[in-house]
Every structure is written in C-alpha cells, then in structure tokens.
Tab-separated table of C-alpha atoms in Angstrom:
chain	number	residue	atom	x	y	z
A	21	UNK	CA	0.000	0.000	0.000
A	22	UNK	CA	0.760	3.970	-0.494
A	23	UNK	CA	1.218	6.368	1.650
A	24	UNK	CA	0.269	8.810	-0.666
A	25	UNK	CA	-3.102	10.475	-0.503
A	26	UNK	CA	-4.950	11.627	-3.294
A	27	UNK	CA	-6.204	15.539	-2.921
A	28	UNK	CA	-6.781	16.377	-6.439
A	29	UNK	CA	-10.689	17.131	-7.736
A	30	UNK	CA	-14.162	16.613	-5.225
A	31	UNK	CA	-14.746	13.591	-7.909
A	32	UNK	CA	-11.308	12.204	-7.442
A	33	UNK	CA	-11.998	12.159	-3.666
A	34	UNK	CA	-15.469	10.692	-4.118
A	35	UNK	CA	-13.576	7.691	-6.236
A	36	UNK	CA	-10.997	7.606	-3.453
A	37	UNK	CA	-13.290	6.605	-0.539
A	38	UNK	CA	-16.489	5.403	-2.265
A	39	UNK	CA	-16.044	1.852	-2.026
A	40	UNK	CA	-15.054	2.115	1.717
A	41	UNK	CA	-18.670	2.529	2.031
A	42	UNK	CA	-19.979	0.334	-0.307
A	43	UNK	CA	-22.935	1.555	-2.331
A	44	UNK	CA	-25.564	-1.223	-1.581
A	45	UNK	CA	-28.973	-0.909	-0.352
A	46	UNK	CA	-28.942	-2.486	3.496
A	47	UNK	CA	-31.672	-2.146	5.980
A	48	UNK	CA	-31.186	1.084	8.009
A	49	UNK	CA	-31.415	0.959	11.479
A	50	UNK	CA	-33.223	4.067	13.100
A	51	UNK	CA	-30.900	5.463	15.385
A	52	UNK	CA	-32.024	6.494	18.807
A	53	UNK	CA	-31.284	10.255	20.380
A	54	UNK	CA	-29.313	9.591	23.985
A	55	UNK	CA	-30.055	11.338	27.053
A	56	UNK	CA	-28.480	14.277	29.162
A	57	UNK	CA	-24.612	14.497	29.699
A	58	UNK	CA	-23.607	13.456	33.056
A	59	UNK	CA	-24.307	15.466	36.641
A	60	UNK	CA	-20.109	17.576	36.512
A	61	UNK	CA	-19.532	16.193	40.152
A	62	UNK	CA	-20.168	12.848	39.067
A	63	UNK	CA	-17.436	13.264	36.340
A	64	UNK	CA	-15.043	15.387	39.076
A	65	UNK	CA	-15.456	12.355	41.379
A	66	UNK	CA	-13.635	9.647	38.850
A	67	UNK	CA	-17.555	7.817	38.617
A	68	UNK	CA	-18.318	6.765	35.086
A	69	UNK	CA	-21.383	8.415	33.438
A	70	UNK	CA	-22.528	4.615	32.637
A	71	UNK	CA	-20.733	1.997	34.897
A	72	UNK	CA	-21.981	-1.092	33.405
A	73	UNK	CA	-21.921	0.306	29.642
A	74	UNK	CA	-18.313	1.685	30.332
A	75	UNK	CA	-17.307	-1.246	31.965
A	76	UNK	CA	-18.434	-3.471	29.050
A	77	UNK	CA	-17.033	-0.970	26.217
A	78	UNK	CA	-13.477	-1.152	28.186
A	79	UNK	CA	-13.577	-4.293	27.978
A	80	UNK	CA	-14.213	-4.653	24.033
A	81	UNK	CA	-11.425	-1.911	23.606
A	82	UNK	CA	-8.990	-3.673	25.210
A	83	UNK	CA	-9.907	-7.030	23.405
A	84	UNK	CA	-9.634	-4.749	20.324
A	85	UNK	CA	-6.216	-2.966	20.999
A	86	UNK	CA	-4.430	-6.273	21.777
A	87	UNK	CA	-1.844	-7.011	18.649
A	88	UNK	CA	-0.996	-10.409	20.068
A	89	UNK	CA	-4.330	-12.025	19.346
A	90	UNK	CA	-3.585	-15.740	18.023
A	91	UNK	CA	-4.946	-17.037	14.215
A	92	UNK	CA	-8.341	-17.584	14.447
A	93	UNK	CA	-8.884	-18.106	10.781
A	94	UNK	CA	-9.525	-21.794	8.470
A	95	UNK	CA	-7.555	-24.444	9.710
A	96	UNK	CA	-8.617	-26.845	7.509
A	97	UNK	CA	-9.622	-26.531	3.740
A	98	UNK	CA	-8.455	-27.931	0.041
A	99	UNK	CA	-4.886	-28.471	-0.271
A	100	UNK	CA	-4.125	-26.133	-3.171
A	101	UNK	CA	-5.706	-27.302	-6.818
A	102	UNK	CA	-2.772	-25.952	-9.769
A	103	UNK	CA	-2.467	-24.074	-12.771
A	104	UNK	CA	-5.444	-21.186	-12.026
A	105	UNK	CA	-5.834	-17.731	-13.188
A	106	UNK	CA	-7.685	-14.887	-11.315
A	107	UNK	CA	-8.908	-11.337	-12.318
A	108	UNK	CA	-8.902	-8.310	-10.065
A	109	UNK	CA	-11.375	-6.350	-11.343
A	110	UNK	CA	-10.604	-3.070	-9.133
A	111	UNK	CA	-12.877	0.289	-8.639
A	112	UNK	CA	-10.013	2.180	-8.713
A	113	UNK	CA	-6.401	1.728	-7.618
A	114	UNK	CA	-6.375	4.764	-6.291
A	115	UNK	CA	-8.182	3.926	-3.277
A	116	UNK	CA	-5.447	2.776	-0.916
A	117	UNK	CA	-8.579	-0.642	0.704
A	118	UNK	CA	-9.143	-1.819	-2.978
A	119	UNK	CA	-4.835	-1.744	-3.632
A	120	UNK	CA	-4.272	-3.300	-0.644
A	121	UNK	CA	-6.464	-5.546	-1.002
A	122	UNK	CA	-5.367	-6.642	-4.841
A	123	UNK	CA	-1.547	-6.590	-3.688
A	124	UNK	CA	-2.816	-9.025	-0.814
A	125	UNK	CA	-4.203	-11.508	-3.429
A	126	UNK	CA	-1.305	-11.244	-5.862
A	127	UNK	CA	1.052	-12.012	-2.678
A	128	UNK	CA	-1.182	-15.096	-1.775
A	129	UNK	CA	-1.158	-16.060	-5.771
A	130	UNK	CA	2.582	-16.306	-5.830
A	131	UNK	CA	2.442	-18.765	-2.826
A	132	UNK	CA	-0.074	-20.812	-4.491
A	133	UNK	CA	1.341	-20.833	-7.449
A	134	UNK	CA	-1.915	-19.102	-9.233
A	135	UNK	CA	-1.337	-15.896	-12.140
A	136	UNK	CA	-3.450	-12.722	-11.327
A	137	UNK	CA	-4.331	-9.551	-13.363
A	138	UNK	CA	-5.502	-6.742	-11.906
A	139	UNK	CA	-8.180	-4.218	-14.384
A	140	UNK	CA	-9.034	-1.135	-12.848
A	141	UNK	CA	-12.024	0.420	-13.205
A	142	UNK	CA	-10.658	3.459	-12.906
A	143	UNK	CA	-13.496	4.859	-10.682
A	144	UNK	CA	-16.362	5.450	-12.987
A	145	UNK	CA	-19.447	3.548	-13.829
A	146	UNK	CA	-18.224	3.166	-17.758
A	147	UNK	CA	-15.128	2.324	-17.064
A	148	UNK	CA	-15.819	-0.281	-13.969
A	149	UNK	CA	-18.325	-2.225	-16.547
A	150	UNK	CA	-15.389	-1.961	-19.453
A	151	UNK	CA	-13.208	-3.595	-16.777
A	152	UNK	CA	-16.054	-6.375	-15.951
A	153	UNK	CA	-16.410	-7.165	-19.514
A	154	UNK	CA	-12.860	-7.104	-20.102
A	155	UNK	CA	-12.405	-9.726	-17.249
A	156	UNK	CA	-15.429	-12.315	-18.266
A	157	UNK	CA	-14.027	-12.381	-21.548
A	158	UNK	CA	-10.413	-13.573	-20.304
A	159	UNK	CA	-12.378	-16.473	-19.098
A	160	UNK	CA	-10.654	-16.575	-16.247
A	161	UNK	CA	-10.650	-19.463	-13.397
A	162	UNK	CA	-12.380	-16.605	-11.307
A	163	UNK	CA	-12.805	-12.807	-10.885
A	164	UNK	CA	-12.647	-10.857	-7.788
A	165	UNK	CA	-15.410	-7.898	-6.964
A	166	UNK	CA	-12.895	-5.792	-6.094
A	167	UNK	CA	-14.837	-2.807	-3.757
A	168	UNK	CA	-17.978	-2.226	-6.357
A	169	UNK	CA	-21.852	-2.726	-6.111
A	170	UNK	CA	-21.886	-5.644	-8.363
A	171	UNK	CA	-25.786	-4.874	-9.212
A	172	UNK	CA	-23.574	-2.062	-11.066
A	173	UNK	CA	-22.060	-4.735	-14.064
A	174	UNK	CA	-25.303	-7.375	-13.916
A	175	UNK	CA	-24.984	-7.657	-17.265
A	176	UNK	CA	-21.418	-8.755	-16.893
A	177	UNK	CA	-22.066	-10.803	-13.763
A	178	UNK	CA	-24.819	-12.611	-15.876
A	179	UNK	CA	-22.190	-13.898	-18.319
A	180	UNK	CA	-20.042	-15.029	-15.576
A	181	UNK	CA	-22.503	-16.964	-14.127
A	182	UNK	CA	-22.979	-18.571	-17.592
A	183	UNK	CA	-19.735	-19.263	-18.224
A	184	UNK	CA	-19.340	-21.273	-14.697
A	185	UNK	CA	-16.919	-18.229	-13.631
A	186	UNK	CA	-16.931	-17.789	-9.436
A	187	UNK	CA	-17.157	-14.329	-8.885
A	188	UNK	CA	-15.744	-13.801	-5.147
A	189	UNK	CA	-16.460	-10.110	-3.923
A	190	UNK	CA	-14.556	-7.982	-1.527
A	191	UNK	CA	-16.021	-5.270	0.355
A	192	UNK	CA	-19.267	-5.823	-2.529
A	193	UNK	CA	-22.023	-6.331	-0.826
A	194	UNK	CA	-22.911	-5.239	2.973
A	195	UNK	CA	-22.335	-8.529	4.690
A	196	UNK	CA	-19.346	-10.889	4.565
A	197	UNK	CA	-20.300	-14.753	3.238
A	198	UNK	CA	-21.691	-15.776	0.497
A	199	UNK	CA	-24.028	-13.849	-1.881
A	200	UNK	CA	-27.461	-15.370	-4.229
A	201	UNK	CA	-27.930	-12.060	-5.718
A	202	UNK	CA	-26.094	-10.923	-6.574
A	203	UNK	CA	-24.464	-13.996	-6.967
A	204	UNK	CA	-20.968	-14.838	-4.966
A	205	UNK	CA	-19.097	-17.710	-3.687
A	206	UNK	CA	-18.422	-15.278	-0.887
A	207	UNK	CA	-18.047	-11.501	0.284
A	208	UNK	CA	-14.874	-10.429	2.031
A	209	UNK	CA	-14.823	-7.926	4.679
A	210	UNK	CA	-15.462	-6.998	8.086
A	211	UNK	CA	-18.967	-6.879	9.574
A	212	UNK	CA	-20.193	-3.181	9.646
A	213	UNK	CA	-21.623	-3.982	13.107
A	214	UNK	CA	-18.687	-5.096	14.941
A	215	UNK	CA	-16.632	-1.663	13.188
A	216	UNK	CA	-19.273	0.716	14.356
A	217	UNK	CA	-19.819	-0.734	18.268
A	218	UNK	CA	-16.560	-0.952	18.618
A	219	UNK	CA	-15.545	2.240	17.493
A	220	UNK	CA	-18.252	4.119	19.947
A	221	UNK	CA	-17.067	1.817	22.319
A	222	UNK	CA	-13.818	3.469	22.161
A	223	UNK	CA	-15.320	6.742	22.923
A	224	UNK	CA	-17.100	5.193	25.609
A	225	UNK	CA	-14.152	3.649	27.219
A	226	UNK	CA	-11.518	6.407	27.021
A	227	UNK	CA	-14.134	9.726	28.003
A	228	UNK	CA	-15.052	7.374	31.213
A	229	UNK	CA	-18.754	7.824	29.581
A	230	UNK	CA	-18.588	11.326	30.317
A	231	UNK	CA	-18.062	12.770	26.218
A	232	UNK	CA	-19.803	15.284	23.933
A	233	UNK	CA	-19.791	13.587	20.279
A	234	UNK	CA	-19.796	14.595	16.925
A	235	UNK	CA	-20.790	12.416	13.702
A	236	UNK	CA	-19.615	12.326	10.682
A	237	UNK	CA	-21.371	10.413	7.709
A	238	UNK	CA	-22.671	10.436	4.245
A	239	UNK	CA	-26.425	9.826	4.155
A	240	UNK	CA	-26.614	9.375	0.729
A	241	UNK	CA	-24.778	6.319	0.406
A	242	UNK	CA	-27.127	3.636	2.148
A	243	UNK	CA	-24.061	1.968	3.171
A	244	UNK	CA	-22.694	4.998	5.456
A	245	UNK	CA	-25.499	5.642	7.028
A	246	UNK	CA	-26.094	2.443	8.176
A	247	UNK	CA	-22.959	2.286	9.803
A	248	UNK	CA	-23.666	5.912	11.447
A	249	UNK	CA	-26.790	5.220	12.873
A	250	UNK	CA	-25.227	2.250	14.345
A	251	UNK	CA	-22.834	3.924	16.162
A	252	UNK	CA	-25.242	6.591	17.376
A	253	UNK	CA	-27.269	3.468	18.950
A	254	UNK	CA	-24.320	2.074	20.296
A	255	UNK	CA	-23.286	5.667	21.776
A	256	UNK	CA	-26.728	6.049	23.562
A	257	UNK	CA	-26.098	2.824	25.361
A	258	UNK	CA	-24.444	5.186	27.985
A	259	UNK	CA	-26.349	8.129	29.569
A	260	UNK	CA	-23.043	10.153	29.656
A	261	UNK	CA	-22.363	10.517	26.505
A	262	UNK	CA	-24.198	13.131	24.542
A	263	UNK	CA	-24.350	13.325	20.817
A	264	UNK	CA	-23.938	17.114	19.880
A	265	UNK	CA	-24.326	16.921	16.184
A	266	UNK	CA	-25.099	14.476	13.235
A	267	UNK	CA	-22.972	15.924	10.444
A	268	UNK	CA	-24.336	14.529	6.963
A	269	UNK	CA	-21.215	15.409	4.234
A	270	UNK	CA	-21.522	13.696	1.083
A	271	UNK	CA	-18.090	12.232	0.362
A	272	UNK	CA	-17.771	14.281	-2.846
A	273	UNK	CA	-17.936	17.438	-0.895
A	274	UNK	CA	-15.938	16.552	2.177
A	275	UNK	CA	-12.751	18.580	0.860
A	276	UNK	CA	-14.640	21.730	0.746
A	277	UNK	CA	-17.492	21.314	3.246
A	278	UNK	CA	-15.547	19.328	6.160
A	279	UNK	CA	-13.066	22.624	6.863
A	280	UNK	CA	-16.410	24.617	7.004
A	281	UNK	CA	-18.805	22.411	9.534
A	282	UNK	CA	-15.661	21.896	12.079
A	283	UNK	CA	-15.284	25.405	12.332
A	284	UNK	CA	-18.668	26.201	12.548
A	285	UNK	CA	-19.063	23.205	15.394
A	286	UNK	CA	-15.756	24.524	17.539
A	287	UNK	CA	-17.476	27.508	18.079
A	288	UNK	CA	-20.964	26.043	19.085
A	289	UNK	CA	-19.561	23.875	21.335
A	290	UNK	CA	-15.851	24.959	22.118
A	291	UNK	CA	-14.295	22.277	24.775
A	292	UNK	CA	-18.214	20.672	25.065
A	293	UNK	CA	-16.574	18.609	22.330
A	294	UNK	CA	-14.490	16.415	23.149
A	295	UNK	CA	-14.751	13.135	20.516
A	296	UNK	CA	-15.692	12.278	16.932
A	297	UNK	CA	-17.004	9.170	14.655
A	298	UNK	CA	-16.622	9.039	11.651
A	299	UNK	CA	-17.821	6.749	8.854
A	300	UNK	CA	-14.586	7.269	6.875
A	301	UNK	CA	-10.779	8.484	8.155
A	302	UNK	CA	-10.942	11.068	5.244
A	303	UNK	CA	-12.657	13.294	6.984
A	304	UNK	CA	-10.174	13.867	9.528
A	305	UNK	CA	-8.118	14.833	6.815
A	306	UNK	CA	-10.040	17.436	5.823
A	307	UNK	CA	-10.708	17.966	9.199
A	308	UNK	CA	-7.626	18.905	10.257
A	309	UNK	CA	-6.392	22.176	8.872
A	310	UNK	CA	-9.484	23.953	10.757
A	311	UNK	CA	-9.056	22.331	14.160
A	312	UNK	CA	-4.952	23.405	13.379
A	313	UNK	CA	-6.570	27.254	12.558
A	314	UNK	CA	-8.385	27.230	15.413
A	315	UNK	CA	-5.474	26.639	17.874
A	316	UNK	CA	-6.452	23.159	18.524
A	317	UNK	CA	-3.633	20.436	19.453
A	318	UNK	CA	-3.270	17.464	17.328
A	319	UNK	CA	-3.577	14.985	20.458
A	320	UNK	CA	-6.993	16.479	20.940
A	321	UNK	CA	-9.737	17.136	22.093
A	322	UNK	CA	-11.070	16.244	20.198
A	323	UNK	CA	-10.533	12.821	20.231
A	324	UNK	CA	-11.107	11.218	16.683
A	325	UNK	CA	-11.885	7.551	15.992
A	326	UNK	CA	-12.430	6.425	11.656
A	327	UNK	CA	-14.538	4.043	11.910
A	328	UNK	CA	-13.725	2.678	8.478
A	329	UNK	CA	-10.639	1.231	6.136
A	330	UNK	CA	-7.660	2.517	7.895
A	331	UNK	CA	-5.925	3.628	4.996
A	332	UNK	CA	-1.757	4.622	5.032
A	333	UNK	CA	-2.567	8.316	5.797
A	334	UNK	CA	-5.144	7.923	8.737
A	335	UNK	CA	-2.115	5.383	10.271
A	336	UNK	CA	0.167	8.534	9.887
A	337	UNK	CA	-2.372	10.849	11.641
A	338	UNK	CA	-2.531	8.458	14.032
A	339	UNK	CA	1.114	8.001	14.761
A	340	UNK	CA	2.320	11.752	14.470
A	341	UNK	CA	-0.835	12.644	16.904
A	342	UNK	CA	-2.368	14.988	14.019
A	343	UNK	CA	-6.008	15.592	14.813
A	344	UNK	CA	-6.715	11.703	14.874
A	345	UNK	CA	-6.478	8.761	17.839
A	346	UNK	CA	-7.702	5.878	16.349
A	347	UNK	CA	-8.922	4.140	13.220
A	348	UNK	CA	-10.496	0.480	12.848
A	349	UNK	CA	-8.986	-0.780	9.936
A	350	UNK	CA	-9.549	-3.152	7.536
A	351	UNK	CA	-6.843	-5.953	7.095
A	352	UNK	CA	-6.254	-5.916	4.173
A	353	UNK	CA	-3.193	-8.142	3.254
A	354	UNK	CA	-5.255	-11.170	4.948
A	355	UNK	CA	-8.351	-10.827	3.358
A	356	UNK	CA	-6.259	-10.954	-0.032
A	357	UNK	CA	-4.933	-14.111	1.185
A	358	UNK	CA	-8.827	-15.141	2.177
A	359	UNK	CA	-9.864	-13.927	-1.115
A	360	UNK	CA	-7.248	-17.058	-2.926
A	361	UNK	CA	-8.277	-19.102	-0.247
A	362	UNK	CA	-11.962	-19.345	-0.927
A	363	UNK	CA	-10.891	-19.418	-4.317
A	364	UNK	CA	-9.519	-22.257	-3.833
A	365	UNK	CA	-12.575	-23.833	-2.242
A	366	UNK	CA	-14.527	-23.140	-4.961
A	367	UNK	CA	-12.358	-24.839	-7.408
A	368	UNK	CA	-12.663	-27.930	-5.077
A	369	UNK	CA	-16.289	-28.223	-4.918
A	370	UNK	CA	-16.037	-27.178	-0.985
A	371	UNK	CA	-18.578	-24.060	0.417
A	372	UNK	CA	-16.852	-21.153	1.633
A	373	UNK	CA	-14.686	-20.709	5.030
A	374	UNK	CA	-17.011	-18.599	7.002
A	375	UNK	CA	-14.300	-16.854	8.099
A	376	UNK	CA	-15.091	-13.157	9.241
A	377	UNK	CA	-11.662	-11.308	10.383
A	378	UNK	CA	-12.118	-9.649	14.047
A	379	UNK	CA	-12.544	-5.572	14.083
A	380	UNK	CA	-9.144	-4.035	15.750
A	381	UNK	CA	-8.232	-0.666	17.076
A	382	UNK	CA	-5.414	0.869	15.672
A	383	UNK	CA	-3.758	3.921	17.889
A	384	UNK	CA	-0.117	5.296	18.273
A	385	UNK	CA	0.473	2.989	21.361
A	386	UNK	CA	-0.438	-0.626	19.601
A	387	UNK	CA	0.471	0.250	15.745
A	388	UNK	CA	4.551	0.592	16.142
A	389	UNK	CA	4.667	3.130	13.475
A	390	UNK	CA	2.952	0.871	10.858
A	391	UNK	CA	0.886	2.383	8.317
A	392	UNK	CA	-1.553	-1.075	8.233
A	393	UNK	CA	-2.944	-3.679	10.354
A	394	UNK	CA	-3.106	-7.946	9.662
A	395	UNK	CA	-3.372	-10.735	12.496
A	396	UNK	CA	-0.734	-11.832	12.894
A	397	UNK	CA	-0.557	-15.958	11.542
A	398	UNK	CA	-2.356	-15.446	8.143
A	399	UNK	CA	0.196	-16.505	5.671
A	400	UNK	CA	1.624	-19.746	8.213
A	401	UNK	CA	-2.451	-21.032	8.673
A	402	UNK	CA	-3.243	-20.613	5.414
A	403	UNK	CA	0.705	-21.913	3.633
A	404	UNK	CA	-0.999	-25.226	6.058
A	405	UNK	CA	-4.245	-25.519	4.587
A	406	UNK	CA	-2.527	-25.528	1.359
A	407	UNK	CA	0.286	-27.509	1.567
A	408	UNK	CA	2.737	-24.609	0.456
C-alpha cells in the first residue's frame, strides 16, 4: 500500500473513498437520540457516566487494541488445486482498501502458485463495466469484486454466471459470506456492526462515559449511514455521553465542506466537544487544517476515531498525533490471502470458510509506526491448509 493520498478534484476524492462505504442498499437501522450528559460532580469524582456500559465498552477496547491475538482463521480446507488464473477487477487503484487488497491476493497467488491480473475500473461507472467485460471475456478461473456494487455490471455478472466463472467479492455487498444475488461464492470484509460498536465503544471507554460527540457520515450512500446510525445506537447505550451533532457530508464534498462544519461546530460547542465518529478516516483529513486554525492540538480534544478502512494516511495521523487517535482498519493483506483461499474452495467443490476477520483498534500505542494492520498468523495457517 501507499502512503500517498490523493487531494486532487471533489470527484477524485469521491472515487478515493467510495467503495469504503460500499454503495448497496442495506436495511437502516433508526438510530435512537441519547439522554443528558452526566451530573459535573459525578465526572469530578472519577464515577463513570454509565458503569456497566463503560465497563463493558473497556472491555471490548482492550480485546480490540491487543496485537498479540492468536490465528483464528480456516484451519482446515483444500490443499491447493494448480495451474489457475484470477482477475482483479478493481474500482479504482487509487483507493489505498481496494490496492491493498489486490496486492494481498497477488502475494497469496505467488504462494499458491496461481497468475493474477488486476483491471481497474478506474473509478467510474463506464469504465468499472469496461473492466467487468474485459475480465469475463479472459475467461478466467475466477474474478474478484474488487470494492464495487456488483448490481452495477449485472450484465457482466450474468455472463459469468454462464460461463461457470466464481465471482468472489470484496467489500461488494454489505455482509461478509456468500451472496445469491447478486451472486458470490463469498463476500470479504469486516462486519459493519462489529466496526461501528466498537468504534463508539472506544469513545465510551476512554471519556469514562462522560463525552460530547460529533458524527460524521454520508447519508446518501445507504451503506454509510447504516454504519452511522449504528454507532449513534451504540453511543446512547451510555447516559453520559451526549451526541452534539449528526454531520451529513456527502463524500464528494468533504474537501470543501468538512473545513467549514468543524469550524462552525468549535465555536458552538468549544471544549463541550471532546470526541468524533466518523464513517470514513478522510474526513479527519479534511478535518484537520481547521481544528490546526483554530489553535487546537493534534492529540486532541477532540478525540477522533475512523470508523472505516484505515488507509496509510489515517495510520500517519494516528502516529504523528495529528487531529486523529484511532482508526479500525480493515486488514487488508489477509483478506487478499482469504480472497485465494476461498478461491480455492470453490475450485474444489467445498462451500466457503465462514471466516469473518475480528474488528481491531489501531492507535499510536499498539500500531509501532505501521501504516496497516493484519493478524498476525495469516500466511503460516493458510501456507498449512494448502500444503505450500
């Protein structure tokens, strides 16, 4: 992966982070307004502002923070079947989850001993349907989904299908496993639940349920706001922790409107706000140079958590204490590895592993100066399974 960001154009942006958020239609859950802040002597006294919601949430963080967690993934499987070709049909390599991602599965390919060719879509509807086509008629032994609604290329799906091509998605659809329709052997990713409770959890735990919260999603994508209103339920699990504002950017506008709305919230709620959520770590990005104008330092408050993908340049933020604490990222080197690995079930007539990898916290204090986050394990299990 890159550390380079892109910062050209609003549409260039909207390419960069769209498939983060996966543009599929899930069911939204209605997310609940929390109660009153907690009493200021409480706070002053050490007492949480929800002992048995803090207590679990500290809990969870911990579990999440820990780097030493054992391989919890496939041990057993298909020993590897020979001579296969795959197609990485990408949204755009510019996004640093879907090039992560494809340099995960051409890793695992070399091990296996499979060829891979990676199409990018280049980011736009045209082109990611050129790339589909392109793919299908390679006749490959499969094609990857590689962070695109595949309801977007049906046509080309539909071919796929007919040809007896397995069509293995990552980040595609909503839910990880396997798909009917659209139809795939399996979806790769995290579950959104697990990234959004966790990540209010977070705020939960380090406040001491005693915080003043700002959200930041994009309720056009279905997708996002899911995964927002999740975290605002998840946040009004404790009584002390009051939601101040519910900021709806639309990705394609975050570069200009983000600098605009933090301002504008700073001087609502000066030191009232003390965390943040948000759907994607872009917008801490963007975030930044206006908490910098407005005297704010980097370490916060406020405290920021990205409750999504955990690109190179949120791990810098994160590192270099620059206006963000946390991210939950995606790992993306293992689920390339997953991605040849259920590939390789398919080819052997087996159903797919089931395997859903665990959400993790990512701060300056657990990351070591990386700028990316696998279990440790990964390649050793699945070299096993194998027989490489």
């Amino acid at each position: 992966m890159h550390h380079k960001r892109k910062t050209d154009s609003g549409a260039s942006r909207a390419r960069y982070a769209v498939t983060a958020l996966l543009t599929v239609t899930t069911a939204l859950l209605a997310g609940c307004e929390r109660g009153s802040s907690t009493d200021p002597e409480e706070s002053a006294s050490g007492r949480s502002g929800c002992p048995e919601a803090h207590a679990e949430a500290r809990a969870a963080v911990s579990r999440a923070e820990r780097t030493d967690v054992p391989w919890n993934g496939p041990t057993t499987g298909p020993t590897a079947v020979t001579g296969r070709t795959i197609v990485y049909v990408a949204q755009t390599m510019t996004n640093p989850g879907v090039a992560g991602a494809a340099e995960g599965v051409r890793e695992a390919a070399r091990v296996i001993g499979w060829n891979v060719r990676v199409i990018d879509g280049g980011g736009t509807p045209a082109g990611i349907q050129a790339a589909m086509s392109e793919a299908v008629t390679l006749r490959p032994s499969g094609i990857v989904i590689g962070g695109f609604d595949p309801n977007a290329t049906s046509q080309q799906i539909a071919r796929a299908d007919r040809a007896g091509i397995p069509l293995i998605g990552w980040h595609a659809v909503a839910a990880p496993g396997p798909s009917r329709r659209p139809s795939l052997f399996t979806n790769v990713t995290t579950q959104v639940e697990d990234v959004a409770r966790i990540s209010a959890q977070w705020v939960i735990s380090t406040s001491n349920g005693d915080a003043g919260v700002v959200i930041f999603t994009d309720a056009s994508i279905p997708f996002a706001k899911n995964k927002s209103d999740l975290i605002r339920k998840e946040l009004a699990t404790c009584a002390g922790v009051k939601l101040l504002s519910y900021e709806n950017i639309p990705i394609s506008d975050a570069s200009s409107r983000t600098p605009r709305e933090v301002s504008s919230l700073l001087s609502r709620f000066q030191s009232g706000w003390t965390h943040s959520v948000a759907i994607n770590d872009l917008y801490f990005a963007d975030a930044a140079p206006a908490f910098r104008a407005a005297g704010k330092d980097g370490s916060g408050p406020p405290f920021n958590i990205g409750a999504g993908d955990g690109d190179p340049s949120a791990f810098q933020r994160v590192n270099s204490d620059q206006y963000q604490a946390a991210t939950v990222p995606e790992p993306l080197s293992l689920q390339g590895w997953q991605i040849i690995d259920e590939f390789n079930r398919a080819f052997s007539d087996r159903p797919a592993s089931g395997y859903v990898a665990p959400g993790h916290i990512s701060t300056a204090d657990n990351s070591d100066g990386a700028t990316s986050w696998d279990p440790s394990g990964f390649r050793e299990g699945y070299r096993k399974i194998w027989g490489k």
